Amino acid sequence: AEKIATVALEPGWWRRPSAIALILANLVPVGGVLFAQWEVFPIMLLFWLENLIVGVITALKILACGRGDTLVKFFMLPFFVFHYGMFCLGHGIFVFLLFAPKVETTWAFGGLSDPVAVFQLILQQGLWIAVVALAASHGFSFIVNFLGRGEYRAAEVVKIMMAPYARIIVLHAVIIFGGFVVMALDAPLFALLLLVVLKIILDVNAHIREHRRTPDATVVAEIPGAAASA
């Protein structure tokens, strides 16, 4: 029990495998800008796709939560999927209408809700490596931190469900503002790289705060037999 509590508050977060995986996954867009001549739309699209990945991981966390009745979980899960899905659809339409070249409004509404169309768009924009890297990063953190380090034992369904919304609001407010700046400057290399670096900083900061939420006493209290062994 002491080992789990100590790891949860261990300094040197940058040495943790999940943090390293997150940083490496976020560096993929840097390669896209430098070597694949990505402009503002592919980067915005990639950041939007990451929100979908975060939504899938959040749904898995809801199911794995240690606190809360099973009926509550199965009620909250479809509610989250619908509500978060509509939230992401709205953001996606916003990103498409502002940054996509020659996109029709009707396609933005219909295409973003069609998994096949989204998959084709990923291939068309050459984003599949970046999407796989981000999915692997978030999946790795889910397995290592949430499941492996026992964070699920103290996790509450409502708090888990609400967490992605704060990420979307803060991240997109900054990223979309940065996207306008990049477009105003005619997408120069430096501005695009600065946009990607800014997103990395926000992502890493959110990662640190997320895994420092639970005090060690709370985690220990949720582990069967922990008090006796301590």
Short mmCIF file of C-alpha atoms in Angstrom, two decimals, residues 28-205:
data_model
loop_
_atom_site.label_atom_id
_atom_site.label_comp_id
_atom_site.label_asym_id
_atom_site.label_seq_id
_atom_site.Cartn_x
_atom_site.Cartn_y
_atom_site.Cartn_z
CA VAL A 28 4.66 13.46 -34.19
CA PRO A 29 2.94 16.66 -35.47
CA VAL A 30 6.34 18.36 -35.31
CA GLY A 31 7.55 15.85 -37.86
CA GLY A 32 4.40 16.50 -39.90
CA VAL A 33 5.16 20.23 -39.99
CA LEU A 34 8.87 19.81 -40.73
CA PHE A 35 8.81 16.93 -43.20
CA ALA A 36 5.25 16.59 -44.55
CA GLN A 37 4.51 20.32 -44.94
CA TRP A 38 1.39 20.16 -42.77
CA GLU A 39 -0.58 23.37 -42.69
CA VAL A 40 -3.06 24.54 -40.07
CA PHE A 41 -5.99 22.25 -41.04
CA PRO A 42 -4.28 18.84 -40.57
CA ILE A 43 -3.02 19.96 -37.16
CA MET A 44 -6.46 21.17 -36.08
CA LEU A 45 -8.01 17.96 -37.38
CA LEU A 46 -5.47 15.89 -35.43
CA PHE A 47 -6.22 17.75 -32.20
CA TRP A 48 -9.94 17.17 -32.76
CA LEU A 49 -9.38 13.45 -33.39
CA GLU A 50 -7.48 13.26 -30.11
CA ASN A 51 -10.63 14.44 -28.33
CA LEU A 52 -12.41 11.39 -29.74
CA ILE A 53 -9.63 9.17 -28.40
CA VAL A 54 -9.93 10.81 -24.98
CA GLY A 55 -13.68 10.14 -25.09
CA VAL A 56 -13.15 6.41 -25.72
CA ILE A 57 -10.62 6.17 -22.87
CA THR A 58 -13.02 8.05 -20.57
CA ALA A 59 -15.79 5.57 -21.39
CA LEU A 60 -13.44 2.73 -20.39
CA LYS A 61 -12.60 4.55 -17.16
CA ILE A 62 -16.30 4.90 -16.32
CA LEU A 63 -16.70 1.15 -16.64
CA ALA A 64 -13.60 0.47 -14.55
CA CYS A 65 -14.35 2.94 -11.73
CA GLY A 66 -14.02 1.38 -8.29
CA ARG A 67 -16.61 3.67 -6.74
CA GLY A 68 -20.27 3.84 -7.68
CA ASP A 69 -23.07 1.40 -8.25
CA THR A 70 -23.03 -0.72 -11.40
CA LEU A 71 -26.44 0.64 -12.43
CA VAL A 72 -25.11 4.18 -12.13
CA LYS A 73 -22.20 3.30 -14.43
CA PHE A 74 -24.44 1.82 -17.09
CA PHE A 75 -26.74 4.85 -16.91
CA MET A 76 -23.92 7.40 -17.05
CA LEU A 77 -22.01 5.66 -19.85
CA PRO A 78 -24.60 6.12 -22.65
CA PHE A 79 -25.32 9.62 -21.35
CA PHE A 80 -21.63 10.49 -21.58
CA VAL A 81 -21.22 8.93 -25.03
CA PHE A 82 -24.17 10.91 -26.41
CA HIS A 83 -23.40 14.21 -24.67
CA TYR A 84 -19.63 14.14 -25.26
CA GLY A 85 -20.18 12.92 -28.82
CA MET A 86 -22.44 15.90 -29.59
CA PHE A 87 -19.92 18.20 -27.93
CA CYS A 88 -17.13 16.85 -30.15
CA LEU A 89 -19.35 17.04 -33.24
CA GLY A 90 -19.96 20.73 -32.57
CA HIS A 91 -16.24 21.37 -32.14
CA GLY A 92 -15.46 19.38 -35.26
CA ILE A 93 -17.90 21.40 -37.37
CA PHE A 94 -16.41 24.58 -35.97
CA VAL A 95 -12.86 23.44 -36.88
CA PHE A 96 -13.92 22.36 -40.38
CA LEU A 97 -15.83 25.48 -41.26
CA LEU A 98 -13.01 27.75 -40.07
CA PHE A 99 -9.88 25.91 -41.18
CA ALA A 100 -10.69 23.29 -43.83
CA PRO A 101 -10.12 24.40 -47.44
CA LYS A 102 -13.30 24.50 -49.54
CA VAL A 103 -15.36 22.37 -47.15
CA GLU A 104 -19.11 22.36 -47.54
CA THR A 105 -21.28 22.87 -44.48
CA THR A 106 -23.44 19.87 -45.37
CA TRP A 107 -20.37 17.59 -45.49
CA ALA A 108 -19.12 18.91 -42.16
CA PHE A 109 -22.43 17.97 -40.51
CA GLY A 110 -22.75 14.57 -42.18
CA GLY A 111 -19.15 13.54 -42.67
CA LEU A 112 -17.98 14.05 -39.11
CA SER A 113 -20.70 11.74 -37.81
CA ASP A 114 -19.71 9.02 -40.30
CA PRO A 115 -16.82 6.83 -39.02
CA VAL A 116 -15.97 5.69 -42.56
CA ALA A 117 -15.74 9.28 -43.81
CA VAL A 118 -13.57 10.25 -40.83
CA PHE A 119 -11.27 7.27 -41.47
CA GLN A 120 -10.94 8.23 -45.14
CA LEU A 121 -10.14 11.79 -44.11
CA ILE A 122 -7.40 10.56 -41.77
CA LEU A 123 -5.79 8.66 -44.64
CA GLN A 124 -6.27 11.54 -47.06
CA GLN A 125 -4.54 14.00 -44.74
CA GLY A 126 -1.73 11.55 -43.90
CA LEU A 127 -2.56 11.58 -40.20
CA TRP A 128 -2.79 7.87 -39.44
CA ILE A 129 0.67 7.63 -37.81
CA ALA A 130 -0.06 10.60 -35.55
CA VAL A 131 -3.51 9.23 -34.64
CA VAL A 132 -2.09 5.80 -33.80
CA ALA A 133 0.64 7.42 -31.68
CA LEU A 134 -1.87 9.50 -29.69
CA ALA A 135 -4.19 6.51 -29.24
CA ALA A 136 -1.27 4.40 -28.02
CA SER A 137 -0.19 7.15 -25.60
CA HIS A 138 -3.62 7.58 -24.02
CA GLY A 139 -4.18 3.82 -23.95
CA PHE A 140 -0.80 3.27 -22.31
CA SER A 141 -1.61 5.84 -19.60
CA PHE A 142 -4.97 4.16 -19.00
CA ILE A 143 -3.35 0.75 -18.53
CA VAL A 144 -0.31 1.89 -16.53
CA ASN A 145 -1.80 4.66 -14.38
CA PHE A 146 -5.52 4.04 -14.10
CA LEU A 147 -5.43 0.26 -13.93
CA GLY A 148 -1.83 -0.66 -13.06
CA ARG A 149 -1.28 1.90 -10.30
CA GLY A 150 -4.77 1.37 -8.88
CA GLU A 151 -6.21 4.81 -9.61
CA TYR A 152 -9.51 3.17 -10.54
CA ARG A 153 -10.05 2.13 -6.91
CA ALA A 154 -10.65 5.72 -5.75
CA ALA A 155 -12.12 7.00 -9.05
CA GLU A 156 -15.66 8.40 -9.02
CA VAL A 157 -17.90 8.10 -12.05
CA VAL A 158 -19.10 11.72 -12.13
CA LYS A 159 -15.57 13.17 -11.76
CA ILE A 160 -14.21 10.86 -14.45
CA MET A 161 -17.07 11.78 -16.77
CA MET A 162 -16.56 15.54 -16.34
CA ALA A 163 -12.76 15.54 -16.72
CA PRO A 164 -12.57 15.62 -20.56
CA TYR A 165 -14.77 18.71 -20.84
CA ALA A 166 -12.29 20.94 -19.02
CA ARG A 167 -9.57 19.65 -21.34
CA ILE A 168 -11.58 20.42 -24.46
CA ILE A 169 -12.60 23.91 -23.39
CA VAL A 170 -9.12 25.06 -22.35
CA LEU A 171 -7.24 23.31 -25.13
CA HIS A 172 -9.50 24.37 -27.95
CA ALA A 173 -9.77 27.96 -26.78
CA VAL A 174 -5.99 28.25 -26.95
CA ILE A 175 -5.46 26.12 -30.05
CA ILE A 176 -8.19 27.75 -32.13
CA PHE A 177 -6.90 31.20 -31.21
CA GLY A 178 -3.44 30.03 -32.23
CA GLY A 179 -4.89 28.68 -35.46
CA PHE A 180 -6.24 32.11 -36.35
CA VAL A 181 -2.81 33.61 -35.68
CA VAL A 182 -1.18 31.00 -37.93
CA MET A 183 -3.66 31.70 -40.72
CA ALA A 184 -3.15 35.44 -40.35
CA LEU A 185 0.59 34.89 -40.78
CA ASP A 186 -0.05 32.63 -43.80
CA ALA A 187 1.01 29.45 -41.90
CA PRO A 188 4.76 30.04 -41.52
CA LEU A 189 6.85 27.18 -40.19
CA PHE A 190 7.72 28.90 -36.92
CA ALA A 191 4.09 29.71 -36.07
CA LEU A 192 2.95 26.14 -36.73
CA LEU A 193 5.75 24.72 -34.57
CA LEU A 194 4.89 27.18 -31.82
CA LEU A 195 1.26 26.03 -31.97
CA VAL A 196 2.28 22.38 -31.60
CA VAL A 197 4.68 23.15 -28.72
CA LEU A 198 1.94 25.11 -26.94
CA LYS A 199 -0.37 22.12 -27.21
CA ILE A 200 2.33 19.82 -25.80
CA ILE A 201 2.76 22.12 -22.77
CA LEU A 202 -1.00 22.16 -22.13
CA ASP A 203 -1.26 18.39 -22.54
CA VAL A 204 1.64 17.59 -20.20
CA ASN A 205 0.32 20.03 -17.59
#
